Amino acid sequence: MYKSLIPQQVSQALLEDLDNKDASADITAQLIPAEAQATGQVITRQSAVVCGVEWVNETCKQVDEKIKVTWLVKDGDHVDPNQALFSFSGPARAILTAERTALNFLQTLSATATSTFNYVKAVKDLGSKTEILDTRKTIPGLRLAQKYAVTCGGGKNHRIGLFDAYLIKENHLQAAGGIDAAVSQAKQLNPGKPIEVEVESINELQQAMNAGADIVMLDNFSVEETKQAVALANGQVKLEASGNMDGEKFKSYAALNVDYISIGGLTKHIDAIDLSMRFND
């Protein structure tokens, strides 16, 4: 699904740079002779998990189809500092015009993939079965791109949006008349859609189980409360731990073998991967 949105995402990003015009709007690039050609490569200055190959390709294509990009890695690959990611050749003006937009996509999506990988690895190192989930706390306009990046890092996608699964939270429950009423209505309105209920106590967990929820989100449960929840659920319902799971906190919950831990930081608290474009002499 994400692939169909790439041309639109790239086009919008280029419009920000080119003021609704074509590549000739790059006044700095006009300092370079129009006939000048360039070759070079893009390297990473730090360890990372790569994501964004198709966004780079599309950016170069939209700026000037004469730009040739040759990839030395693929999405999901692990790379080391100073490793070359791709080489390029073509009109120097066009390459410089495309540079920032292409690298913005690559460094941002690779950051999400890298962050996800680090969490997934930490869980595996604990010997836990817990899976790492993303959330809807994504950069506006890049929802599917970042969701894809999460999978490149070994994580799993939570619901994509508001249409593919229920996530019934506190305000929904209050407006709908409680857990049993909300779950019952959800089943009637959209049979077959996964139903997840957010709960704030062991008592509400029991109510969600009785109502037939598929997944229960344990909202800001303590480690001890989560341990009780795992014992109560006993595999009858999937459990998701949630609530400021960044940093080292998530490890205590993963050690309890909850089914999922959702981490908003995968897509919102990211440090862009440090990349560098270098022209050959």
PDB file of C-alpha atoms in Angstrom:
ATOM      1  CA  MET A   1       0.000   0.000   0.000  1.00  0.00           C
ATOM      2  CA  TYR A   2       2.830   2.402   0.851  1.00  0.00           C
ATOM      3  CA  LYS A   3       4.269   2.219  -2.673  1.00  0.00           C
ATOM      4  CA  SER A   4       1.307   3.945  -4.278  1.00  0.00           C
ATOM      5  CA  LEU A   5       1.857   7.005  -2.073  1.00  0.00           C
ATOM      6  CA  ILE A   6       5.567   7.491  -2.782  1.00  0.00           C
ATOM      7  CA  PRO A   7       5.179   9.702  -5.895  1.00  0.00           C
ATOM      8  CA  GLN A   8       2.745  11.961  -4.036  1.00  0.00           C
ATOM      9  CA  GLN A   9       4.967  12.193  -0.952  1.00  0.00           C
ATOM     10  CA  VAL A  10       8.023  13.025  -3.033  1.00  0.00           C
ATOM     11  CA  SER A  11       6.144  15.546  -5.136  1.00  0.00           C
ATOM     12  CA  GLN A  12       4.924  17.358  -2.034  1.00  0.00           C
ATOM     13  CA  ALA A  13       8.411  17.415  -0.548  1.00  0.00           C
ATOM     14  CA  LEU A  14       9.893  18.832  -3.734  1.00  0.00           C
ATOM     15  CA  LEU A  15       7.231  21.528  -3.877  1.00  0.00           C
ATOM     16  CA  GLU A  16       8.476  22.770  -0.513  1.00  0.00           C
ATOM     17  CA  ASP A  17      11.947  23.237  -1.990  1.00  0.00           C
ATOM     18  CA  LEU A  18      11.004  24.495  -5.440  1.00  0.00           C
ATOM     19  CA  ASP A  19       8.112  26.841  -4.688  1.00  0.00           C
ATOM     20  CA  ASN A  20       5.642  25.027  -6.938  1.00  0.00           C
ATOM     21  CA  LYS A  21       8.024  25.166  -9.891  1.00  0.00           C
ATOM     22  CA  ASP A  22      10.357  22.691 -11.616  1.00  0.00           C
ATOM     23  CA  ALA A  23      14.011  22.061 -10.824  1.00  0.00           C
ATOM     24  CA  SER A  24      15.048  25.273 -12.571  1.00  0.00           C
ATOM     25  CA  ALA A  25      13.753  27.136  -9.496  1.00  0.00           C
ATOM     26  CA  ASP A  26      16.925  26.074  -7.633  1.00  0.00           C
ATOM     27  CA  ILE A  27      18.813  29.362  -7.922  1.00  0.00           C
ATOM     28  CA  THR A  28      21.947  28.023  -6.248  1.00  0.00           C
ATOM     29  CA  ALA A  29      22.198  25.169  -8.732  1.00  0.00           C
ATOM     30  CA  GLN A  30      22.099  27.762 -11.522  1.00  0.00           C
ATOM     31  CA  LEU A  31      25.650  28.717 -10.526  1.00  0.00           C
ATOM     32  CA  ILE A  32      26.796  25.421 -12.058  1.00  0.00           C
ATOM     33  CA  PRO A  33      27.165  25.139 -15.850  1.00  0.00           C
ATOM     34  CA  ALA A  34      24.092  23.458 -17.287  1.00  0.00           C
ATOM     35  CA  GLU A  35      26.212  20.859 -19.091  1.00  0.00           C
ATOM     36  CA  ALA A  36      28.240  19.863 -15.990  1.00  0.00           C
ATOM     37  CA  GLN A  37      28.070  16.200 -15.003  1.00  0.00           C
ATOM     38  CA  ALA A  38      28.837  14.675 -11.601  1.00  0.00           C
ATOM     39  CA  THR A  39      29.402  11.308  -9.977  1.00  0.00           C
ATOM     40  CA  GLY A  40      29.684  10.386  -6.343  1.00  0.00           C
ATOM     41  CA  GLN A  41      28.179   8.453  -3.500  1.00  0.00           C
ATOM     42  CA  VAL A  42      26.160   8.780  -0.323  1.00  0.00           C
ATOM     43  CA  ILE A  43      27.639   7.333   2.866  1.00  0.00           C
ATOM     44  CA  THR A  44      26.354   6.891   6.392  1.00  0.00           C
ATOM     45  CA  ARG A  45      28.371   8.329   9.244  1.00  0.00           C
ATOM     46  CA  GLN A  46      26.831   5.963  11.784  1.00  0.00           C
ATOM     47  CA  SER A  47      25.496   2.450  12.178  1.00  0.00           C
ATOM     48  CA  ALA A  48      21.949   2.123  10.926  1.00  0.00           C
ATOM     49  CA  VAL A  49      19.235  -0.029   9.401  1.00  0.00           C
ATOM     50  CA  VAL A  50      18.527   1.233   5.900  1.00  0.00           C
ATOM     51  CA  CYS A  51      15.056   2.291   4.796  1.00  0.00           C
ATOM     52  CA  GLY A  52      13.979   4.639   2.014  1.00  0.00           C
ATOM     53  CA  VAL A  53      15.422   3.232  -1.214  1.00  0.00           C
ATOM     54  CA  GLU A  54      12.286   3.836  -3.274  1.00  0.00           C
ATOM     55  CA  TRP A  55      11.841   7.380  -1.967  1.00  0.00           C
ATOM     56  CA  VAL A  56      15.374   8.286  -3.082  1.00  0.00           C
ATOM     57  CA  ASN A  57      14.780   6.726  -6.489  1.00  0.00           C
ATOM     58  CA  GLU A  58      11.513   8.586  -6.931  1.00  0.00           C
ATOM     59  CA  THR A  59      13.047  11.909  -5.879  1.00  0.00           C
ATOM     60  CA  CYS A  60      15.812  11.609  -8.440  1.00  0.00           C
ATOM     61  CA  LYS A  61      13.329  10.531 -11.103  1.00  0.00           C
ATOM     62  CA  GLN A  62      11.040  13.502 -10.499  1.00  0.00           C
ATOM     63  CA  VAL A  63      13.901  16.009 -10.502  1.00  0.00           C
ATOM     64  CA  ASP A  64      15.624  14.615 -13.612  1.00  0.00           C
ATOM     65  CA  GLU A  65      15.333  11.151 -15.101  1.00  0.00           C
ATOM     66  CA  LYS A  66      18.929  11.476 -16.282  1.00  0.00           C
ATOM     67  CA  ILE A  67      20.132  10.936 -12.708  1.00  0.00           C
ATOM     68  CA  LYS A  68      21.314   7.353 -12.358  1.00  0.00           C
ATOM     69  CA  VAL A  69      21.264   5.775  -8.891  1.00  0.00           C
ATOM     70  CA  THR A  70      23.054   2.496  -8.152  1.00  0.00           C
ATOM     71  CA  TRP A  71      22.272   0.979  -4.776  1.00  0.00           C
ATOM     72  CA  LEU A  72      24.874  -0.935  -2.793  1.00  0.00           C
ATOM     73  CA  VAL A  73      22.404  -1.878  -0.044  1.00  0.00           C
ATOM     74  CA  LYS A  74      18.688  -2.571   0.272  1.00  0.00           C
ATOM     75  CA  ASP A  75      15.964  -1.714   2.753  1.00  0.00           C
ATOM     76  CA  GLY A  76      16.463  -3.653   5.974  1.00  0.00           C
ATOM     77  CA  ASP A  77      20.232  -3.954   5.603  1.00  0.00           C
ATOM     78  CA  HIS A  78      22.481  -3.114   8.542  1.00  0.00           C
ATOM     79  CA  VAL A  79      25.267  -0.684   7.682  1.00  0.00           C
ATOM     80  CA  ASP A  80      28.370   0.563   9.471  1.00  0.00           C
ATOM     81  CA  PRO A  81      29.866   4.062   9.756  1.00  0.00           C
ATOM     82  CA  ASN A  82      31.425   5.326   6.508  1.00  0.00           C
ATOM     83  CA  GLN A  83      29.725   2.612   4.458  1.00  0.00           C
ATOM     84  CA  ALA A  84      28.513   3.673   1.008  1.00  0.00           C
ATOM     85  CA  LEU A  85      24.770   3.290   0.490  1.00  0.00           C
ATOM     86  CA  PHE A  86      24.482   4.233  -3.163  1.00  0.00           C
ATOM     87  CA  SER A  87      26.399   5.848  -5.979  1.00  0.00           C
ATOM     88  CA  PHE A  88      25.009   8.344  -8.460  1.00  0.00           C
ATOM     89  CA  SER A  89      25.806  10.006 -11.748  1.00  0.00           C
ATOM     90  CA  GLY A  90      24.137  12.587 -13.949  1.00  0.00           C
ATOM     91  CA  PRO A  91      23.622  16.325 -14.365  1.00  0.00           C
ATOM     92  CA  ALA A  92      25.319  18.121 -11.462  1.00  0.00           C
ATOM     93  CA  ARG A  93      22.553  20.698 -11.139  1.00  0.00           C
ATOM     94  CA  ALA A  94      19.828  18.077 -10.852  1.00  0.00           C
ATOM     95  CA  ILE A  95      21.762  15.957  -8.375  1.00  0.00           C
ATOM     96  CA  LEU A  96      22.237  18.906  -6.040  1.00  0.00           C
ATOM     97  CA  THR A  97      18.597  19.901  -6.358  1.00  0.00           C
ATOM     98  CA  ALA A  98      17.479  16.376  -5.447  1.00  0.00           C
ATOM     99  CA  GLU A  99      20.023  15.906  -2.650  1.00  0.00           C
ATOM    100  CA  ARG A 100      18.233  17.309   0.383  1.00  0.00           C
ATOM    101  CA  THR A 101      14.809  15.859  -0.363  1.00  0.00           C
ATOM    102  CA  ALA A 102      16.237  12.425  -1.107  1.00  0.00           C
ATOM    103  CA  LEU A 103      18.364  12.385   2.026  1.00  0.00           C
ATOM    104  CA  ASN A 104      15.522  13.717   4.182  1.00  0.00           C
ATOM    105  CA  PHE A 105      13.465  10.654   3.317  1.00  0.00           C
ATOM    106  CA  LEU A 106      16.388   8.270   3.690  1.00  0.00           C
ATOM    107  CA  GLN A 107      17.647   9.614   7.023  1.00  0.00           C
ATOM    108  CA  THR A 108      14.163   9.808   8.563  1.00  0.00           C
ATOM    109  CA  LEU A 109      12.928   6.380   7.510  1.00  0.00           C
ATOM    110  CA  SER A 110      16.268   4.783   8.358  1.00  0.00           C
ATOM    111  CA  ALA A 111      16.009   6.379  11.808  1.00  0.00           C
ATOM    112  CA  THR A 112      12.646   4.712  12.394  1.00  0.00           C
ATOM    113  CA  ALA A 113      13.968   1.370  11.148  1.00  0.00           C
ATOM    114  CA  THR A 114      17.081   1.664  13.316  1.00  0.00           C
ATOM    115  CA  SER A 115      15.172   2.614  16.456  1.00  0.00           C
ATOM    116  CA  THR A 116      12.797  -0.290  15.925  1.00  0.00           C
ATOM    117  CA  PHE A 117      15.660  -2.723  15.424  1.00  0.00           C
ATOM    118  CA  ASN A 118      17.263  -1.662  18.691  1.00  0.00           C
ATOM    119  CA  TYR A 119      14.068  -2.345  20.621  1.00  0.00           C
ATOM    120  CA  VAL A 120      13.461  -5.663  18.872  1.00  0.00           C
ATOM    121  CA  LYS A 121      17.026  -6.792  19.522  1.00  0.00           C
ATOM    122  CA  ALA A 122      16.789  -5.884  23.196  1.00  0.00           C
ATOM    123  CA  VAL A 123      13.633  -7.993  23.538  1.00  0.00           C
ATOM    124  CA  LYS A 124      15.253 -10.950  21.781  1.00  0.00           C
ATOM    125  CA  ASP A 125      18.305 -10.651  24.019  1.00  0.00           C
ATOM    126  CA  LEU A 126      15.964 -11.076  27.000  1.00  0.00           C
ATOM    127  CA  GLY A 127      14.618 -14.278  25.496  1.00  0.00           C
ATOM    128  CA  SER A 128      11.126 -12.745  25.465  1.00  0.00           C
ATOM    129  CA  LYS A 129       8.325 -13.543  23.016  1.00  0.00           C
ATOM    130  CA  THR A 130       7.032  -9.955  23.185  1.00  0.00           C
ATOM    131  CA  GLU A 131       6.578  -8.190  19.846  1.00  0.00           C
ATOM    132  CA  ILE A 132       7.263  -4.476  19.372  1.00  0.00           C
ATOM    133  CA  LEU A 133       4.416  -2.445  17.859  1.00  0.00           C
ATOM    134  CA  ASP A 134       4.285   1.048  16.419  1.00  0.00           C
ATOM    135  CA  THR A 135       1.441   3.531  16.981  1.00  0.00           C
ATOM    136  CA  ARG A 136      -0.399   6.254  15.052  1.00  0.00           C
ATOM    137  CA  LYS A 137       2.025   8.873  16.439  1.00  0.00           C
ATOM    138  CA  THR A 138       3.649   9.323  13.053  1.00  0.00           C
ATOM    139  CA  ILE A 139       4.904  12.318  11.078  1.00  0.00           C
ATOM    140  CA  PRO A 140       1.870  13.763   9.239  1.00  0.00           C
ATOM    141  CA  GLY A 141       1.855  12.605   5.628  1.00  0.00           C
ATOM    142  CA  LEU A 142       4.340   9.787   6.274  1.00  0.00           C
ATOM    143  CA  ARG A 143       2.100   7.290   8.085  1.00  0.00           C
ATOM    144  CA  LEU A 144       2.563   4.376   5.683  1.00  0.00           C
ATOM    145  CA  ALA A 145       6.210   5.230   5.034  1.00  0.00           C
ATOM    146  CA  GLN A 146       7.048   5.052   8.723  1.00  0.00           C
ATOM    147  CA  LYS A 147       4.916   1.963   9.217  1.00  0.00           C
ATOM    148  CA  TYR A 148       6.959   0.332   6.461  1.00  0.00           C
ATOM    149  CA  ALA A 149      10.177   1.474   8.140  1.00  0.00           C
ATOM    150  CA  VAL A 150       9.081  -0.227  11.360  1.00  0.00           C
ATOM    151  CA  THR A 151       8.806  -3.536   9.512  1.00  0.00           C
ATOM    152  CA  CYS A 152      12.282  -3.002   8.040  1.00  0.00           C
ATOM    153  CA  GLY A 153      13.551  -2.813  11.617  1.00  0.00           C
ATOM    154  CA  GLY A 154      11.802  -6.039  12.606  1.00  0.00           C
ATOM    155  CA  GLY A 155       8.807  -4.513  14.378  1.00  0.00           C
ATOM    156  CA  LYS A 156       5.111  -5.072  13.753  1.00  0.00           C
ATOM    157  CA  ASN A 157       2.462  -2.629  12.668  1.00  0.00           C
ATOM    158  CA  HIS A 158      -0.387  -1.809  15.021  1.00  0.00           C
ATOM    159  CA  ARG A 159      -3.508  -0.680  13.189  1.00  0.00           C
ATOM    160  CA  ILE A 160      -2.719   1.495  10.177  1.00  0.00           C
ATOM    161  CA  GLY A 161      -5.441   4.038  10.873  1.00  0.00           C
ATOM    162  CA  LEU A 162      -8.926   4.449  12.216  1.00  0.00           C
ATOM    163  CA  PHE A 163     -10.457   2.113   9.660  1.00  0.00           C
ATOM    164  CA  ASP A 164      -8.806  -1.296   9.999  1.00  0.00           C
ATOM    165  CA  ALA A 165      -9.171  -2.136  13.697  1.00  0.00           C
ATOM    166  CA  TYR A 166     -10.906  -0.935  16.842  1.00  0.00           C
ATOM    167  CA  LEU A 167      -8.974   0.681  19.660  1.00  0.00           C
ATOM    168  CA  ILE A 168     -11.585   1.563  22.249  1.00  0.00           C
ATOM    169  CA  LYS A 169     -10.148   4.033  24.754  1.00  0.00           C
ATOM    170  CA  GLU A 170     -11.371   5.752  27.898  1.00  0.00           C
ATOM    171  CA  ASN A 171     -13.377   8.480  26.150  1.00  0.00           C
ATOM    172  CA  HIS A 172     -14.932   5.982  23.731  1.00  0.00           C
ATOM    173  CA  LEU A 173     -15.969   3.813  26.656  1.00  0.00           C
ATOM    174  CA  GLN A 174     -17.518   6.713  28.509  1.00  0.00           C
ATOM    175  CA  ALA A 175     -19.475   7.863  25.463  1.00  0.00           C
ATOM    176  CA  ALA A 176     -20.516   4.351  24.413  1.00  0.00           C
ATOM    177  CA  GLY A 177     -21.737   3.217  27.840  1.00  0.00           C
ATOM    178  CA  GLY A 178     -18.927   1.035  29.093  1.00  0.00           C
ATOM    179  CA  ILE A 179     -16.772  -1.876  28.001  1.00  0.00           C
ATOM    180  CA  ASP A 180     -19.479  -4.464  27.401  1.00  0.00           C
ATOM    181  CA  ALA A 181     -21.671  -2.076  25.431  1.00  0.00           C
ATOM    182  CA  ALA A 182     -18.783  -0.792  23.315  1.00  0.00           C
ATOM    183  CA  VAL A 183     -17.445  -4.235  22.431  1.00  0.00           C
ATOM    184  CA  SER A 184     -20.912  -5.554  21.659  1.00  0.00           C
ATOM    185  CA  GLN A 185     -21.648  -2.656  19.341  1.00  0.00           C
ATOM    186  CA  ALA A 186     -18.254  -2.969  17.649  1.00  0.00           C
ATOM    187  CA  LYS A 187     -18.960  -6.589  16.804  1.00  0.00           C
ATOM    188  CA  GLN A 188     -22.328  -5.681  15.336  1.00  0.00           C
ATOM    189  CA  LEU A 189     -21.088  -2.730  13.296  1.00  0.00           C
ATOM    190  CA  ASN A 190     -17.978  -4.321  11.794  1.00  0.00           C
ATOM    191  CA  PRO A 191     -17.870  -8.084  12.247  1.00  0.00           C
ATOM    192  CA  GLY A 192     -14.387  -9.492  11.878  1.00  0.00           C
ATOM    193  CA  LYS A 193     -12.507  -6.297  12.677  1.00  0.00           C
ATOM    194  CA  PRO A 194     -10.031  -6.759  15.538  1.00  0.00           C
ATOM    195  CA  ILE A 195     -11.277  -5.246  18.778  1.00  0.00           C
ATOM    196  CA  GLU A 196      -8.819  -3.810  21.269  1.00  0.00           C
ATOM    197  CA  VAL A 197      -9.879  -2.215  24.539  1.00  0.00           C
ATOM    198  CA  GLU A 198      -7.738   0.073  26.678  1.00  0.00           C
ATOM    199  CA  VAL A 199      -8.064  -0.640  30.395  1.00  0.00           C
ATOM    200  CA  GLU A 200      -6.738   1.034  33.520  1.00  0.00           C
ATOM    201  CA  SER A 201      -7.248  -1.693  36.124  1.00  0.00           C
ATOM    202  CA  ILE A 202      -7.363  -5.443  36.625  1.00  0.00           C
ATOM    203  CA  ASN A 203     -11.123  -5.176  37.073  1.00  0.00           C
ATOM    204  CA  GLU A 204     -11.478  -3.537  33.645  1.00  0.00           C
ATOM    205  CA  LEU A 205      -9.256  -6.239  32.153  1.00  0.00           C
ATOM    206  CA  GLN A 206     -11.671  -8.862  33.408  1.00  0.00           C
ATOM    207  CA  GLN A 207     -14.583  -6.905  31.943  1.00  0.00           C
ATOM    208  CA  ALA A 208     -12.848  -6.697  28.551  1.00  0.00           C
ATOM    209  CA  MET A 209     -12.162 -10.432  28.603  1.00  0.00           C
ATOM    210  CA  ASN A 210     -15.777 -11.171  29.500  1.00  0.00           C
ATOM    211  CA  ALA A 211     -16.957  -8.900  26.683  1.00  0.00           C
ATOM    212  CA  GLY A 212     -14.872 -10.803  24.138  1.00  0.00           C
ATOM    213  CA  ALA A 213     -12.161  -8.303  23.249  1.00  0.00           C
ATOM    214  CA  ASP A 214      -9.369  -9.655  21.046  1.00  0.00           C
ATOM    215  CA  ILE A 215      -6.607  -7.522  22.570  1.00  0.00           C
ATOM    216  CA  VAL A 216      -6.425  -5.544  25.794  1.00  0.00           C
ATOM    217  CA  MET A 217      -4.134  -2.549  26.149  1.00  0.00           C
ATOM    218  CA  LEU A 218      -2.771  -2.180  29.659  1.00  0.00           C
ATOM    219  CA  ASP A 219      -2.572   1.581  29.977  1.00  0.00           C
ATOM    220  CA  ASN A 220       0.257   2.695  32.260  1.00  0.00           C
ATOM    221  CA  PHE A 221       0.096  -0.490  34.347  1.00  0.00           C
ATOM    222  CA  SER A 222       2.932  -0.963  36.799  1.00  0.00           C
ATOM    223  CA  VAL A 223       5.183  -3.983  36.393  1.00  0.00           C
ATOM    224  CA  GLU A 224       3.434  -5.712  39.277  1.00  0.00           C
ATOM    225  CA  GLU A 225      -0.016  -4.968  37.837  1.00  0.00           C
ATOM    226  CA  THR A 226       1.118  -6.256  34.459  1.00  0.00           C
ATOM    227  CA  LYS A 227       2.343  -9.460  36.076  1.00  0.00           C
ATOM    228  CA  GLN A 228      -1.123  -9.908  37.581  1.00  0.00           C
ATOM    229  CA  ALA A 229      -2.714  -9.189  34.197  1.00  0.00           C
ATOM    230  CA  VAL A 230      -0.594 -11.825  32.453  1.00  0.00           C
ATOM    231  CA  ALA A 231      -1.628 -14.387  35.063  1.00  0.00           C
ATOM    232  CA  LEU A 232      -5.312 -13.466  34.754  1.00  0.00           C
ATOM    233  CA  ALA A 233      -5.352 -13.460  30.959  1.00  0.00           C
ATOM    234  CA  ASN A 234      -3.505 -16.793  30.837  1.00  0.00           C
ATOM    235  CA  GLY A 235      -3.418 -16.691  27.039  1.00  0.00           C
ATOM    236  CA  GLN A 236      -7.176 -16.144  26.675  1.00  0.00           C
ATOM    237  CA  VAL A 237      -6.660 -12.640  25.292  1.00  0.00           C
ATOM    238  CA  LYS A 238      -3.665 -10.815  23.822  1.00  0.00           C
ATOM    239  CA  LEU A 239      -2.114  -8.201  26.097  1.00  0.00           C
ATOM    240  CA  GLU A 240      -0.424  -4.987  25.006  1.00  0.00           C
ATOM    241  CA  ALA A 241       1.646  -2.931  27.431  1.00  0.00           C
ATOM    242  CA  SER A 242       1.571   0.777  26.695  1.00  0.00           C
ATOM    243  CA  GLY A 243       2.532   4.080  28.257  1.00  0.00           C
ATOM    244  CA  ASN A 244       5.898   5.829  27.987  1.00  0.00           C
ATOM    245  CA  MET A 245       7.739   2.654  27.036  1.00  0.00           C
ATOM    246  CA  ASP A 246      10.787   4.494  25.687  1.00  0.00           C
ATOM    247  CA  GLY A 247      14.252   4.114  27.161  1.00  0.00           C
ATOM    248  CA  GLU A 248      14.880   1.074  29.346  1.00  0.00           C
ATOM    249  CA  LYS A 249      11.416   0.838  30.878  1.00  0.00           C
ATOM    250  CA  PHE A 250      10.094  -1.550  28.254  1.00  0.00           C
ATOM    251  CA  LYS A 251      12.523  -4.318  29.273  1.00  0.00           C
ATOM    252  CA  SER A 252      10.755  -4.960  32.573  1.00  0.00           C
ATOM    253  CA  TYR A 253       7.494  -5.498  30.700  1.00  0.00           C
ATOM    254  CA  ALA A 254       9.044  -7.618  27.968  1.00  0.00           C
ATOM    255  CA  ALA A 255      10.481  -9.869  30.670  1.00  0.00           C
ATOM    256  CA  LEU A 256       6.883 -10.690  31.660  1.00  0.00           C
ATOM    257  CA  ASN A 257       6.191 -11.952  28.121  1.00  0.00           C
ATOM    258  CA  VAL A 258       3.260  -9.677  27.376  1.00  0.00           C
ATOM    259  CA  ASP A 259       2.232 -10.241  23.779  1.00  0.00           C
ATOM    260  CA  TYR A 260       2.963  -6.706  22.619  1.00  0.00           C
ATOM    261  CA  ILE A 261       4.609  -3.488  23.697  1.00  0.00           C
ATOM    262  CA  SER A 262       3.583  -0.406  21.740  1.00  0.00           C
ATOM    263  CA  ILE A 263       6.121   2.400  21.516  1.00  0.00           C
ATOM    264  CA  GLY A 264       5.209   5.802  20.090  1.00  0.00           C
ATOM    265  CA  GLY A 265       8.874   6.768  20.089  1.00  0.00           C
ATOM    266  CA  LEU A 266       9.561   4.487  17.118  1.00  0.00           C
ATOM    267  CA  THR A 267       8.065   7.129  14.858  1.00  0.00           C
ATOM    268  CA  LYS A 268       8.089  10.363  16.847  1.00  0.00           C
ATOM    269  CA  HIS A 269      11.244  10.313  18.986  1.00  0.00           C
ATOM    270  CA  ILE A 270      13.778   9.588  16.289  1.00  0.00           C
ATOM    271  CA  ASP A 271      17.240  10.944  15.577  1.00  0.00           C
ATOM    272  CA  ALA A 272      17.825  11.255  11.848  1.00  0.00           C
ATOM    273  CA  ILE A 273      20.652   9.089  10.578  1.00  0.00           C
ATOM    274  CA  ASP A 274      23.727  11.172   9.693  1.00  0.00           C
ATOM    275  CA  LEU A 275      24.292  10.851   5.944  1.00  0.00           C
ATOM    276  CA  SER A 276      26.743  12.568   3.614  1.00  0.00           C
ATOM    277  CA  MET A 277      26.733  13.060  -0.159  1.00  0.00           C
ATOM    278  CA  ARG A 278      30.193  13.239  -1.688  1.00  0.00           C
ATOM    279  CA  PHE A 279      31.063  14.169  -5.248  1.00  0.00           C
ATOM    280  CA  ASN A 280      34.017  12.423  -6.836  1.00  0.00           C
ATOM    281  CA  ASP A 281      36.964  14.629  -7.738  1.00  0.00           C
TER     282      ASP A 281
END
